[in-house]
Structures are given as structure tokens and as C-alpha cells.
Coordinates of C-alpha atoms in Angstrom, one line a residue:
Chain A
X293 CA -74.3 -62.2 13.5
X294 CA -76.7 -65.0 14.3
X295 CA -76.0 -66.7 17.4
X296 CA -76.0 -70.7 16.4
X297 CA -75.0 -73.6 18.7
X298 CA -72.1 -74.9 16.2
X299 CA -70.0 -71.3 17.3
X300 CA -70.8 -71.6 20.4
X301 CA -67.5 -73.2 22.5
X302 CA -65.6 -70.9 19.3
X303 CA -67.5 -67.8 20.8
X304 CA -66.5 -69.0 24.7
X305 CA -63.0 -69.2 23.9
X306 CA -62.0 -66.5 20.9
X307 CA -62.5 -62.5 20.7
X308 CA -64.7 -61.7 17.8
X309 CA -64.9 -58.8 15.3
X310 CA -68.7 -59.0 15.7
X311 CA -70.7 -56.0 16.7
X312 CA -73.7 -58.0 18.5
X313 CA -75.6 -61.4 18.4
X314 CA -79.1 -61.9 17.7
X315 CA -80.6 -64.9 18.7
X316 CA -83.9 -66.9 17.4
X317 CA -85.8 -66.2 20.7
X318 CA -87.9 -69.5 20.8
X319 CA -84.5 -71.5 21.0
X320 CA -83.9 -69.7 24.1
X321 CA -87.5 -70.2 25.8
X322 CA -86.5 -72.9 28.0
X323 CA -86.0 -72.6 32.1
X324 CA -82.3 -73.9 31.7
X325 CA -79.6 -75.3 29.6
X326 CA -76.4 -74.7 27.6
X327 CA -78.0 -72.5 25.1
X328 CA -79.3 -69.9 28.3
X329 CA -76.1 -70.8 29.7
X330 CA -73.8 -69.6 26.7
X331 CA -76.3 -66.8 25.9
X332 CA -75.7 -65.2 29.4
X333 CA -72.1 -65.4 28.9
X334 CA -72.3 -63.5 25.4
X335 CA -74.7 -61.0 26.8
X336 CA -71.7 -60.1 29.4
X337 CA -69.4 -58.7 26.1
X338 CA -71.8 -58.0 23.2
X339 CA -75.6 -56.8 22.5
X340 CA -78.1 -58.9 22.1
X341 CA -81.2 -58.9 19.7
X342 CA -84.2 -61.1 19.8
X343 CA -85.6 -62.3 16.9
X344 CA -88.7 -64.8 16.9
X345 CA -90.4 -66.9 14.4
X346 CA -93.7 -68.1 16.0
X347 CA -95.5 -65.0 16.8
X348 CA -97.8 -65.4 14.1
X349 CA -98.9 -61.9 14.0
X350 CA -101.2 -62.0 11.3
X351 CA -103.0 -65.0 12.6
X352 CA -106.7 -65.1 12.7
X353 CA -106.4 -67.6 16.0
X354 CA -105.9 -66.1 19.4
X355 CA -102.8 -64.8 20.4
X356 CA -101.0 -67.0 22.7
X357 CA -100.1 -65.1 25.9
X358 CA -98.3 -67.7 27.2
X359 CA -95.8 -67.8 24.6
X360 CA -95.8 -64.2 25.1
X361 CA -95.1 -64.1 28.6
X362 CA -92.1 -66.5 27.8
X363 CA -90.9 -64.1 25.2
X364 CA -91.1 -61.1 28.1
X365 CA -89.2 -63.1 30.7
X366 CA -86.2 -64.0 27.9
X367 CA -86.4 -60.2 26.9
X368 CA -86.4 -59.7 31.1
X369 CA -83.5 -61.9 31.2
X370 CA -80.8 -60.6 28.5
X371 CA -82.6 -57.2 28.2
X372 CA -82.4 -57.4 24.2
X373 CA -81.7 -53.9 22.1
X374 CA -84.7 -55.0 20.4
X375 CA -87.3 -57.5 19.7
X376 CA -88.3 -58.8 15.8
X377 CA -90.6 -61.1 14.4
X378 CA -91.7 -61.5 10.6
X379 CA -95.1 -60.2 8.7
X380 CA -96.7 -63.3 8.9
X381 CA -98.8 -66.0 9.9
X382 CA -97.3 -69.4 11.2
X383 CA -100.4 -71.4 12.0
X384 CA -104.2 -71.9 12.2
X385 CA -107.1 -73.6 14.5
X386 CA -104.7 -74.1 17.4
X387 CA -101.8 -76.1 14.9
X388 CA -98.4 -74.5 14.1
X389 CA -96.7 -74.9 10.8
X390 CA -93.5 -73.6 11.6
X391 CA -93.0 -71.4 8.5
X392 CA -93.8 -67.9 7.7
X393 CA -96.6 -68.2 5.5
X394 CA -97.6 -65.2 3.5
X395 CA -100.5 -62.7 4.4
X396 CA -102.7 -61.6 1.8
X397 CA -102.3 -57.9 1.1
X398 CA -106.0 -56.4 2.0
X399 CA -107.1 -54.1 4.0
X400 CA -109.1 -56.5 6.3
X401 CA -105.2 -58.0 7.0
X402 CA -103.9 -54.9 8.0
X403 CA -106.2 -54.5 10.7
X404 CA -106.0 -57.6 11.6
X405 CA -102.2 -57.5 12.0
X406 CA -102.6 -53.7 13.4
X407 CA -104.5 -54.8 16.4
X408 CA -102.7 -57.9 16.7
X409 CA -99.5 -55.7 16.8
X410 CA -101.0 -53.3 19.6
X411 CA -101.8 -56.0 22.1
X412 CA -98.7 -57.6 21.7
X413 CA -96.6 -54.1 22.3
X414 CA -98.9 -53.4 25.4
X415 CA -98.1 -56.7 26.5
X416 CA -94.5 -56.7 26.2
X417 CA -94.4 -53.2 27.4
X418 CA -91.7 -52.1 24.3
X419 CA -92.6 -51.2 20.4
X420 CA -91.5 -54.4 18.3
X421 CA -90.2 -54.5 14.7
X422 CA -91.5 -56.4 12.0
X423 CA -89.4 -58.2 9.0
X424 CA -90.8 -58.9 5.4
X425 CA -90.8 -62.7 4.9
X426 CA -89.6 -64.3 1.4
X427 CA -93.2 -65.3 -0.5
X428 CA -93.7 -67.9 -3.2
X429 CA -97.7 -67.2 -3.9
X430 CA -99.5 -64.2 -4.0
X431 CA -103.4 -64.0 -3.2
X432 CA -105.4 -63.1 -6.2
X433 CA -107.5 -60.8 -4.1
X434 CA -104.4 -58.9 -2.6
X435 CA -105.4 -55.0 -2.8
X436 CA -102.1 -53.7 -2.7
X437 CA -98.1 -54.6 -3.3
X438 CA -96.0 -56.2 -0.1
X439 CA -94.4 -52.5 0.6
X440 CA -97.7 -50.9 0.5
X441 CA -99.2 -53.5 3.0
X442 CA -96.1 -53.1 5.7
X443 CA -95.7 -49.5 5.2
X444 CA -99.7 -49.5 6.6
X445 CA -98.9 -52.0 8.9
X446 CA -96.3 -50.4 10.9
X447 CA -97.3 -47.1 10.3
X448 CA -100.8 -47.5 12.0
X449 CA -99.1 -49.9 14.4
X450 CA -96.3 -47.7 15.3
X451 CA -93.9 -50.3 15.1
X452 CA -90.3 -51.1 13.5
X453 CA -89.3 -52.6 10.3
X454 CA -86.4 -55.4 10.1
X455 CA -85.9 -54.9 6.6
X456 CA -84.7 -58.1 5.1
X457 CA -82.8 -57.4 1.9
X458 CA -82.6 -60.9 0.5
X459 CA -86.5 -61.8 1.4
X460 CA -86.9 -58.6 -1.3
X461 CA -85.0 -59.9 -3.5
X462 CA -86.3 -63.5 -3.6
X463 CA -90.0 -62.3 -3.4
X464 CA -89.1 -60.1 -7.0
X465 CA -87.9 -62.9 -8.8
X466 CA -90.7 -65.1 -7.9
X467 CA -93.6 -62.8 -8.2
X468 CA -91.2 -60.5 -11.1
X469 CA -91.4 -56.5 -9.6
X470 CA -88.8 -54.4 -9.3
X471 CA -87.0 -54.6 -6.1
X472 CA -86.1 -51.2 -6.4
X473 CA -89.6 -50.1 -6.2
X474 CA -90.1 -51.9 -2.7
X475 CA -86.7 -50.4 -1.3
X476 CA -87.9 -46.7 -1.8
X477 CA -91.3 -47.3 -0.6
X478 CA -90.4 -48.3 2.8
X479 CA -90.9 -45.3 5.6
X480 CA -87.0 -45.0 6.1
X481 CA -87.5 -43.9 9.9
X482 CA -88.9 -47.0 10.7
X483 CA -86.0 -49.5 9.3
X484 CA -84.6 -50.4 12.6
X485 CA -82.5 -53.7 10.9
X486 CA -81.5 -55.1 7.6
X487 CA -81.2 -58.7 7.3
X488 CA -78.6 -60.8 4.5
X489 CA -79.0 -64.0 4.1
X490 CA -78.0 -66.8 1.0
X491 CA -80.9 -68.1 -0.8
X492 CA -81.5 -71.7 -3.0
X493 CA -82.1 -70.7 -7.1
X494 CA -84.4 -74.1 -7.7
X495 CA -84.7 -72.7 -11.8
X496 CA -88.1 -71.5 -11.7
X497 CA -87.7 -69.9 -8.3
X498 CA -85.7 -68.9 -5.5
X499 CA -85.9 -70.5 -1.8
X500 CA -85.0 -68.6 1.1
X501 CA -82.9 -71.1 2.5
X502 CA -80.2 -69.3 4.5
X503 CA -77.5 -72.2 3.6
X504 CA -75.5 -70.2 0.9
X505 CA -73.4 -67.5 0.7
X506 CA -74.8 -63.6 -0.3
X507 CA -75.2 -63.6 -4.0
X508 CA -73.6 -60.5 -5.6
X509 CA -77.4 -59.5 -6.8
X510 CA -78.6 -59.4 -3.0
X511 CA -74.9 -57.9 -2.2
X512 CA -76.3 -54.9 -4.6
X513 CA -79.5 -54.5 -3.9
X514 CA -78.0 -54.2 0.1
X515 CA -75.8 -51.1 -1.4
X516 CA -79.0 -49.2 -2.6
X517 CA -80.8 -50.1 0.2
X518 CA -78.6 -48.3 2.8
X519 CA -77.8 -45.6 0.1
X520 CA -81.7 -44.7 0.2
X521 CA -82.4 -45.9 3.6
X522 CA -79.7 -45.3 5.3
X523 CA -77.0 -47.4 7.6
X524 CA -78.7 -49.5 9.7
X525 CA -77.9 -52.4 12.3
X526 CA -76.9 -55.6 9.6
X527 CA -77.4 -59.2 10.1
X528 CA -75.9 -61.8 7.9
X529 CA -78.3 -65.0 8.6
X530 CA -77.0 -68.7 8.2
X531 CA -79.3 -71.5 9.4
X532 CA -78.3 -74.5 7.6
X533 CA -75.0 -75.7 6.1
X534 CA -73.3 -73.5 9.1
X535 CA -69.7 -72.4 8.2
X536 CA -66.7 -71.9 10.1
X537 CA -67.1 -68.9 11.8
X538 CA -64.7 -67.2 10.1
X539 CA -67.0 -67.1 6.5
X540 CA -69.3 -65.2 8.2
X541 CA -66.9 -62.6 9.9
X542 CA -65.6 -61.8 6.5
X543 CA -69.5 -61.9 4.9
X544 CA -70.3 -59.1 8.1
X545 CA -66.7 -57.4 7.0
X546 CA -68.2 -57.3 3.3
X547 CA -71.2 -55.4 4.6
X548 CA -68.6 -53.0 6.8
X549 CA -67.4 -52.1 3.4
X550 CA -71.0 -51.1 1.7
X551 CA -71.4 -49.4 4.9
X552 CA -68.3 -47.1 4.3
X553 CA -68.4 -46.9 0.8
X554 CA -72.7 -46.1 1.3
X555 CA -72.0 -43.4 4.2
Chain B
X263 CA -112.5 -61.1 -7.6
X264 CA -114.3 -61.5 -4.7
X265 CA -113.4 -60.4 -1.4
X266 CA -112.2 -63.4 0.6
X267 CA -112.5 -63.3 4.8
X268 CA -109.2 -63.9 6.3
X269 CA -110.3 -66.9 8.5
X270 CA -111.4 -68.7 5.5
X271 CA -108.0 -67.7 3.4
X272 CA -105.8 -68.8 5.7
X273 CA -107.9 -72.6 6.3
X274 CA -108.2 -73.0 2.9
X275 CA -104.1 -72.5 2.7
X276 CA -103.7 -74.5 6.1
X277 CA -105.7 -77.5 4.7
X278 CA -103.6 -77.4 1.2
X279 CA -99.9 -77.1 2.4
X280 CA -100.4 -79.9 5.3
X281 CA -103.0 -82.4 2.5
X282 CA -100.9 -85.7 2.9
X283 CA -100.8 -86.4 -0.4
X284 CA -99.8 -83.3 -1.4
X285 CA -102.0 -79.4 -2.9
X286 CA -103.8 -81.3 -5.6
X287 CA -105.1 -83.8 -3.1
X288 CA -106.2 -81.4 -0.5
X289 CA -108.0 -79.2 -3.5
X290 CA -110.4 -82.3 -3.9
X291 CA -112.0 -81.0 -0.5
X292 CA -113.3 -77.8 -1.8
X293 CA -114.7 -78.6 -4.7
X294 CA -116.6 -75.3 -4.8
X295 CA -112.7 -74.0 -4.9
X296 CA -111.0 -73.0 -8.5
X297 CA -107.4 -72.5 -7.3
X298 CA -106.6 -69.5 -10.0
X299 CA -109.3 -67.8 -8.1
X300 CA -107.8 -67.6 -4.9
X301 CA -104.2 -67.4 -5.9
X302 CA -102.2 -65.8 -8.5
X303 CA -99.5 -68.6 -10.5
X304 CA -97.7 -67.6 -14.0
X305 CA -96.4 -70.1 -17.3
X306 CA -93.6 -70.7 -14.9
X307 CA -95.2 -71.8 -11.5
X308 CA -99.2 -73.2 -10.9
X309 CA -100.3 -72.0 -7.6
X310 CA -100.8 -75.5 -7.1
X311 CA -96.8 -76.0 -7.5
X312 CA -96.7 -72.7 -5.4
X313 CA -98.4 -73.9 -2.9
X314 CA -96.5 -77.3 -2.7
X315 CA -93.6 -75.0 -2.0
X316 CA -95.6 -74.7 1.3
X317 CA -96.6 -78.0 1.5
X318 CA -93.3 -79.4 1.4
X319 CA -91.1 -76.8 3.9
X320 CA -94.4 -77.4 6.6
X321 CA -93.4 -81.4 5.9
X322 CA -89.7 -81.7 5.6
X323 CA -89.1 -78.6 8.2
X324 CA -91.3 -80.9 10.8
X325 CA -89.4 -84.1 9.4
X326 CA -85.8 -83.0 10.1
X327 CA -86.8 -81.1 13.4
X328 CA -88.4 -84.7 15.2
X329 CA -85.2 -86.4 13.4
X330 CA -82.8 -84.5 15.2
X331 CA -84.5 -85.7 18.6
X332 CA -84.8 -89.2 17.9
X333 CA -81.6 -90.1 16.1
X334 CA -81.6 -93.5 17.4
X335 CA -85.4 -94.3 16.4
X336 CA -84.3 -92.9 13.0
X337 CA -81.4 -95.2 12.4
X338 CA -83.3 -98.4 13.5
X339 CA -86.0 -97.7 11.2
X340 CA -84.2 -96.1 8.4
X341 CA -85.3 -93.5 6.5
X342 CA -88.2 -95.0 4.0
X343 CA -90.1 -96.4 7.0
X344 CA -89.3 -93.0 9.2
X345 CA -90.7 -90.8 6.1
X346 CA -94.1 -92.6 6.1
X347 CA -94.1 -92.5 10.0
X348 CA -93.7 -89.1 9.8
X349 CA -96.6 -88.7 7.7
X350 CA -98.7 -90.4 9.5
X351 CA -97.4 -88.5 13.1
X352 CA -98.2 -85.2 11.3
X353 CA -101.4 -86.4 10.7
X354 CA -102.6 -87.3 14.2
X355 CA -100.8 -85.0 15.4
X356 CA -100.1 -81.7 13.6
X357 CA -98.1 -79.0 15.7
X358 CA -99.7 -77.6 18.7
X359 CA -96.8 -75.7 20.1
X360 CA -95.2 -72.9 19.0
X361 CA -91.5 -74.2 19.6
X362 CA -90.3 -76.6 16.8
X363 CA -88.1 -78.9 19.7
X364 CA -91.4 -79.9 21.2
X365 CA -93.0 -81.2 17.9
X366 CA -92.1 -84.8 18.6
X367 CA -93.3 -84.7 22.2
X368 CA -96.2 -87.9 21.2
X369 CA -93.4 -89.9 19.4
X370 CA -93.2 -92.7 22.0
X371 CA -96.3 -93.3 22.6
X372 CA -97.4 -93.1 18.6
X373 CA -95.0 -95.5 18.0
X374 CA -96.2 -97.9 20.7
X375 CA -99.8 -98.1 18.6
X376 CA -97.4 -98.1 15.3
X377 CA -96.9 -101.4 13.4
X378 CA -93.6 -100.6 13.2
X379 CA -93.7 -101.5 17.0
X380 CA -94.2 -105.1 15.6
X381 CA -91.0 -105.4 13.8
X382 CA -89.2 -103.7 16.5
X383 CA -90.4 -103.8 19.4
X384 CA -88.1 -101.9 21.5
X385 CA -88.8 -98.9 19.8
X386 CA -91.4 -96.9 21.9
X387 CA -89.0 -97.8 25.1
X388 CA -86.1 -96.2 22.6
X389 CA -88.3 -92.8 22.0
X390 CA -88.9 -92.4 25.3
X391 CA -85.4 -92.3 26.5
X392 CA -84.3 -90.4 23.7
X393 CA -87.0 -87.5 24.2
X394 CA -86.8 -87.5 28.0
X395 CA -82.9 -87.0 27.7
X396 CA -83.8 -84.7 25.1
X397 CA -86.2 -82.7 27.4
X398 CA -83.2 -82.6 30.0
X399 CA -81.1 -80.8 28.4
X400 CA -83.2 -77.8 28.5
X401 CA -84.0 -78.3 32.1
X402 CA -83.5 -75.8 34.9
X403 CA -80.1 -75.4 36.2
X404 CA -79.9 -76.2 40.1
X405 CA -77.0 -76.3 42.5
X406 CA -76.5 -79.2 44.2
X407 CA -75.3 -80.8 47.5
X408 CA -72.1 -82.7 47.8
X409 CA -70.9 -85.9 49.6
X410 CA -69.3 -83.5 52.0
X411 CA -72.7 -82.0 53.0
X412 CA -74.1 -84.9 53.9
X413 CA -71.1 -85.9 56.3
X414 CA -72.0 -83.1 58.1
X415 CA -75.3 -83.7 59.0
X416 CA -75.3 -85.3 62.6
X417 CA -76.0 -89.3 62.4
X418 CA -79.2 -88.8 64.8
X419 CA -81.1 -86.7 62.1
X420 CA -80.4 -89.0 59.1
X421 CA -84.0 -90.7 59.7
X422 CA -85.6 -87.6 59.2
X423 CA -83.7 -86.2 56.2
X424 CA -85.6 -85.6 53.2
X425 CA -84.4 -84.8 49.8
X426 CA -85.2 -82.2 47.2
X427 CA -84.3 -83.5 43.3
X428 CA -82.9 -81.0 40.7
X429 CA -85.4 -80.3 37.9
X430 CA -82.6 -82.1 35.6
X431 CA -83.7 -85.4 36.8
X432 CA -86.2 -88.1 35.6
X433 CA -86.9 -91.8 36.2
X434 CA -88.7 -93.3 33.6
X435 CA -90.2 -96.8 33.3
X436 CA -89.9 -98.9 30.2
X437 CA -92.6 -101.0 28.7
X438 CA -90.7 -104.2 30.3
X439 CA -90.6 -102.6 34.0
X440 CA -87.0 -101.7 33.3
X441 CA -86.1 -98.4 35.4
X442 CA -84.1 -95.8 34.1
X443 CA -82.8 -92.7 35.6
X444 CA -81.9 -89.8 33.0
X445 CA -80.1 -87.0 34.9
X446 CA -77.8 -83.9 33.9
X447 CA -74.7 -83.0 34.8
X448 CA -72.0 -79.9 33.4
X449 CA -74.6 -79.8 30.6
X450 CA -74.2 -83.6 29.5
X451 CA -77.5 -85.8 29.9
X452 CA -76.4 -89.2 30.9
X453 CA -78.7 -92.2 31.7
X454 CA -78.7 -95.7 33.4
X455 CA -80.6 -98.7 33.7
X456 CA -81.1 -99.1 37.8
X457 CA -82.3 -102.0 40.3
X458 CA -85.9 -102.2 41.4
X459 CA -84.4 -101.7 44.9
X460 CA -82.8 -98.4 43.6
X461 CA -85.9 -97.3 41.5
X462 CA -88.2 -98.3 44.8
X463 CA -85.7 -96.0 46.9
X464 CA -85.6 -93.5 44.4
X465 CA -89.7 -93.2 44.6
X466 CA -89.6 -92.9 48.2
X467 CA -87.1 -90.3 47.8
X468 CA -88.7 -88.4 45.3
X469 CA -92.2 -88.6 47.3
X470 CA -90.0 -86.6 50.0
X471 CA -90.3 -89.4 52.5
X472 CA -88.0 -89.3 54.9
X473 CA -84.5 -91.8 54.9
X474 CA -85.7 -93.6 57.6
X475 CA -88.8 -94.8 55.4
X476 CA -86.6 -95.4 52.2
X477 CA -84.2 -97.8 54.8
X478 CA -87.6 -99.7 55.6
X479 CA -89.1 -99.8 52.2
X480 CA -85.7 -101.7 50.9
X481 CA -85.0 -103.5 54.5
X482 CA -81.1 -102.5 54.2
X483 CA -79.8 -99.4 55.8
X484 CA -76.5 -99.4 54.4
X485 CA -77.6 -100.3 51.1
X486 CA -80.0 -97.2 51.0
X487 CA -76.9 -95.1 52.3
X488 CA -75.1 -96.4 49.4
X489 CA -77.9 -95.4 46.8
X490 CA -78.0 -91.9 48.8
X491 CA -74.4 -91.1 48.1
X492 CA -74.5 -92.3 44.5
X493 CA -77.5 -89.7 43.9
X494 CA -75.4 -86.9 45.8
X495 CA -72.2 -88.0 43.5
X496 CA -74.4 -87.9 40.1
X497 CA -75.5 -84.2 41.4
X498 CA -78.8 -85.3 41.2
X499 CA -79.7 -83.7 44.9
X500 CA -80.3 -80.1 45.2
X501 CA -81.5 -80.1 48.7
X502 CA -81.6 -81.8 52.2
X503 CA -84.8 -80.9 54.3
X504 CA -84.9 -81.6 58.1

């Protein structure tokens, strides 16, 4: 489950069917706080993952080591399982725009994001894994398909994969492949996470918006995923339109249920 | 097509999704650019609307995030007037951070050259608290001395004590001279408009001078004693030093 401040005083004070928390690790990069506060509480019972969304890995601007060495005295801090960020870029010329914007799929990009990947590793001092964004363009000179691009990535990085089964999804409707096609390209033994999350249908696209229930589509697509990849660590995501805590206890439960059904 | 360098792909994308005006706006700065050459769009979507998809999270995202800081700013305005102000923030000042929280960090003083400032002229003063209590929150925790702690302390050394403030603390200055403390306490950031006496002991204080100068400075012993025990009561005193 994603750790969000509107469950926190229900995660103080209740006993949870959850498995482990993972946090967005920028909302946790602060010196003090109710949020570090809580999360050292939660850490005491449960697991914790870290999961960023300003790395900016394929960025063509410096890397910012001082956001890094933020990010290493969190991980210090709560000694995460593991540490994810998304196949993307954020920002450019020193300016952040806060989203994952897409990477064009050349081989100029992969070496970019390869090398990128290896300082950061050597940095942190642990292998990081990697999470496939939802994409609403595609660059005309793109050499190869997404799965192609961070199957090379992480291979020739030697990093991990959070597999995000709804960001697949969304990304076939809007750019029409088969989603099929990108679940059994991806190297299986480096999957270390799947993500679930809700997504927005806007008519002529789909919005990774992480405010609505799983779709049964995404539910699916999640069965043949762990079928031909295998059972994996799964996050159901909510970011907006939070519910009760409850909805997403029995959304994690629904996955339990693939899980058994897939093993 | 051609093979397009990375740098130039992603400022070429930078300078489309953040064009004020919108994609097709931004598009009249490379005129040398067709769009269909550089990104793929079908009978359904342009990559100009594509790219608006962009254009609009980077602006909204931005928009709700400096929002959820300033809620006060935001009502006083209302939402028309804090839409255009937005634009025009993003525009002088695009994100340089990569934390979304500390997007709004120029607010105050934006809106004090803003001629929104006109109409309502309390608003930078209004920013400022609100981000400065908003910066608190996240402040490092500290413990802090008590009432009882400072009884203890034999009367003789009280000229010499010194103070040490917990990072949780800030007194701010409004554009009338008002002072304002903004302190946390039990994870609640609470704030109060204070005398200049106070505010001229509380820069003594915070300049580590030692009690006997803050007494001077305000010419009132007891009154000083009284501020000192407030401060202690708010938790806003981490330390003595002797």
C-alpha cells in the first residue's frame, strides 16, 4: 500500500492487513516533521519501500547529488527493502516539471540513462529499480518499442524493474500495441515490483491519474502478468480522491486473490 | 527521419509543454520545427494535443501544489485572479527544486511586485506567514527545556544565560513592522502577532546574547523574565548555555 498522510492517525491507531508501505521518498526529504515522525513509527511494524519521482534519470542536465545524498540519508534512516524511481525525465536546464515525461526510445537514450543509472547506484551504494511511466506521445525517431528500450536499460545497467501494470495498459491504448506483447518481453528476473493503480478514460485517451479504482481490464492484464512473470511484491497506488482505507485493503485483497489463483 | 540529439529533444519538449499560451504557441519559436517530424500523433490525437497533455499536468500539477500552501492567498484572490497569477509565477519562476512543496518558495515576494498587491495590499504579508508556517512544519524536531529547568538554574548565573532556539521557530517581519513569531509545537504550527519589546528581546535572544543584555536592551528585568518564561512555555527553547 502507499503510505498517504489522510491514513495516517488510521495507521497510528488500527492493525492493518497490509504487507508493507511504500512511501514517495521526496515527501519524506525533510530534517523533521509528522510525516518522518509517523513514518518511523510504521517502519517499527511493517517494511518499507522508497519510491521517488524526481530522479530524472534520463535527463540530459547534471545529476543532482544533493538530492541524492537526501535520498541516501532517508534510505539510511528507515533502511528501505528497496529503492524505485520511473524511466524518465522530470526536467531540463536546471527547471523541474514535476511529471514523468517520456524518453525517446534510441539508442543514444539508453546510454544516456545506462550511465546515469551507474553513478547513481555507486552513489547510493545499492542496485535501484526502475518503473515504466504511462506515455501519451511517442517520438517519431524512437528506434525501438518501450519494452525493448527498458529491457536494454536495466539489463546493461544491472538494475531492477518496478513493473507498473496499469502504466502498460494506459500506454497501449494511447499509442494502440498489444499489452501482451510488452508483458512477455520484460526479463522476468529483473521484475522486482508490480504497481496497480486507477486511471482517467478522457475518450480519446487514458490519464494515469491514480484517483479511480482498478478497472477490470488492468485487473486482467495484472493476472497474465504474474502468470508469465511471476508473483511479485504488489502496490495498489491512490494519489488523488484518497479513500477510506478500507477500499484499498479490499483492492490489495483482490490482488491476494490473483496471487493465489496465479501461483 | 533524422536522428535527433537528446539535449535538443528534450528542450524542444521542455519549451512546448511549459509555452504559456499553450503547444501551438510555443511551436511559433521554432519555426524551422514541423511537429509530425519529431512526434508521432494518429486521426485521434495531434501531437500538438499530445503534447498539451504535457502542457497542462506541468501547469495544473504546479497550480494545485502552490494552492495547497497558500490557502489563505487563494481564497482572497479567488480562483480567476490566482489562475493568471499562477501563470505568470511559472513564468518568472519555473521549478528549480526537485521537491514539489518548495515550488512556491518566491510567492511572497512575487506578489509584493504583483498588481494584485494593489487591490489587496496585505497579501505579500499573508504569503509570508502562510509559507513560513508552512516551512515549519517540516522543521527539525528538537527537545526542549521546561519552566522547571530554568528554576533550577541559581539566580546569580541568570545574567549570563544564553539561549539556544529549536529549528521550529521563526520571527518574521511584515511589510508594516508588525512582528510575528511562528513556532511548532506536538506537530501544530501556531503563530502570533508580538510587541516590539518582545520582538527586540527575542533578537537579542536569538543573537545568543546573554539575559543580562536582553534586561538592558528592554530596560525591565522582570518584563524580560516574563517573555523568557513564555518562550520556555511555547517550547520554543531547546537549550540554556552558561
Amino acid at each position: 500500500m502507499g503510505l498517504r498522510p489522510p491514513h495516517y492517525s488510521h495507521l497510528l491507531e488500527n492493525k492493518t492487513q497490509v504487507d508493507w508501505f511504500e512511501i514517495i521518498s521526496e515527501n519524506y526529504m525533510m530534517e523533521g516533521g509528522r510525516p518522518l515522525a509517523v513514518l518511523d513509527k510504521l517502519r517499527e511494524k511493517y517494511p518499507i519501500v522508497m519510491h521517488g519521482v524526481s530522479l530524472s534519470i534520463g535527463s540530459t542536465d547534471k545529476i543532482d547529488f544533493d538530492y541524492l545524498k537526501k535520498l541516501r540519508r532517508l534510505a539510511e534512516r528507515i533502511q528501505p527493502a528497496w529503492i524505485t524511481d520511473h524511466l524518465c525525465w522530470t526536467g531540463f536546464g536546471g527547471h523541474n516539471a514535476h511529471d514523468l515525461l517520456p524518453l525517446p526510445y534510441t539508442e543514444e537514450a539508453v546510454a544516456n540513462t545506462v550511465e546515469r543509472i551507474e553513478k547513481v547506484q555507486d552513489f547510493l551504494g545499492r542496485s535501484i529499480g526502475l518503473e515504466n511511466v504511462s506515455s501519451y506521445i511517442e517520438y517519431r525517431h524512437a528506434t525501438m518499442p518501450e519494452w525493448e528500450f527498458l529491457t536494454e536499460v536495466a539489463n546493461r545497467a544491472d538494475c531492477g524493474i518496478l513493473l507498473d501494470v496499469n502504466n502498460i495498459y494506459v500506454s497501449s491504448v494511447n499509442h494502440r500495441f498489444d499489452p501482451s506483447t510488452y508483458i512477455q518481453n520484460v526479463p522476468a528476473d529483473r521484475v522486482w515490483q508490480y504497481h496497480l493503480a486507477g486511471h482517467s478514460d478522457y475518450g480519446d485517451y487514458l490519464l494515469d491519474t491514480h484517483d479511480h479504482p482498478i478497472i477490470d481490464p488492468v485487473w486482467k492484464l495484472y493476472h497474465e502478468t504474474i502468470r508469465t512473470i511471476g508473483l511479485r511484491s504488489t502496490l495498489i497506488e491512490w494519489d488523488d480522491h484518497i479513500p477510506e482505507f478500507s477500499v484499498l485493503e479490499a483492492e490489495a485483497e483482490q490482488a491476494r486473490g490473483y496471487a493465489k489463483t496465479a501461483a | 527521419m533524422q536522428k535527433q540529439p537528446l539535449k535538443k529533444v528534450h528542450e524542444i519538449f521542455w519549451k512546448l509543454i511549459t509555452a504559456p499560451e499553450g503547444v501551438e504557441e510555443g511551436l511559433r519559436q521554432f519555426p524551422e520545427i514541423q511537429i509530425e517530424d519529431w512526434f508521432k500523433g494518429d486521426e485521434k490525437l495531434s501531437p500538438t494535443r499530445r503534447l498539451n497533455i504535457y502542457a497542462n499536468m506541468y501547469f495544473w500539477r504546479i497550480h494545485d501544489a502552490i494552492k495547497e500552501d497558500y490557502p489563505e492567498v487563494f481564497e482572497k484572490i479567488g480562483e480567476k485572479n490566482w489562475n493568471n497569477l499562477m501563470t505568470d509565477y511559472l513564468l518568472r519562476h519555473p521549478s528549480d527544486t526537485p521537491y514539489l512543496q518548495y515550488v512556491g518558495k518566491y510567492l511572497p515576494i512575487f506578489l509584493k511586485e504583483s498588481p494584485l498587491s494593489q487591490k489587496w495590499p496585505e497579501l505579500y504579508d499573508l504569503a509570508l506567514l502562510e509559507w513560513e508556517k508552512a516551512m515549519l512544519f517540516e522543521a527539525k524536531e528538537a527537545s526542549t527545556i521546561s519552566i522547571e529547568d530554568l528554576q533550577k538554574i541559581d539566580i546569580a548565573k541568570w545574567p549570563h544565560l544564553r539561549f539556544e532556539f529549536v529549528p521550529a521557530f521563526k520571527l518574521i517581519e511584515t511589510s508594516k513592522k508588525d512582528c510575528i513569531r511562528i513556532w511548532r509545537k506536538d506537530h501544530a504550527v501556531f503563530h502570533k502577532i508580538i510587541s516590539k519589546e518582545e520582538s527586540v528581546a527575542l533578537n537579542e535572544a536569538l543573537a545568543k546574547k546573554p539575559f543580562s543584555d536582553i534586561c538592558e536592551k528592554i530596560g525591565d528585568a522582570e518584563k524580560a523574565a516574563r517573555f523568557l518564561a513564555d518562550w520556555v512555555e511555547g517550547g520554543l527553547i531547546q537549550k540554556m548555555l552558561l
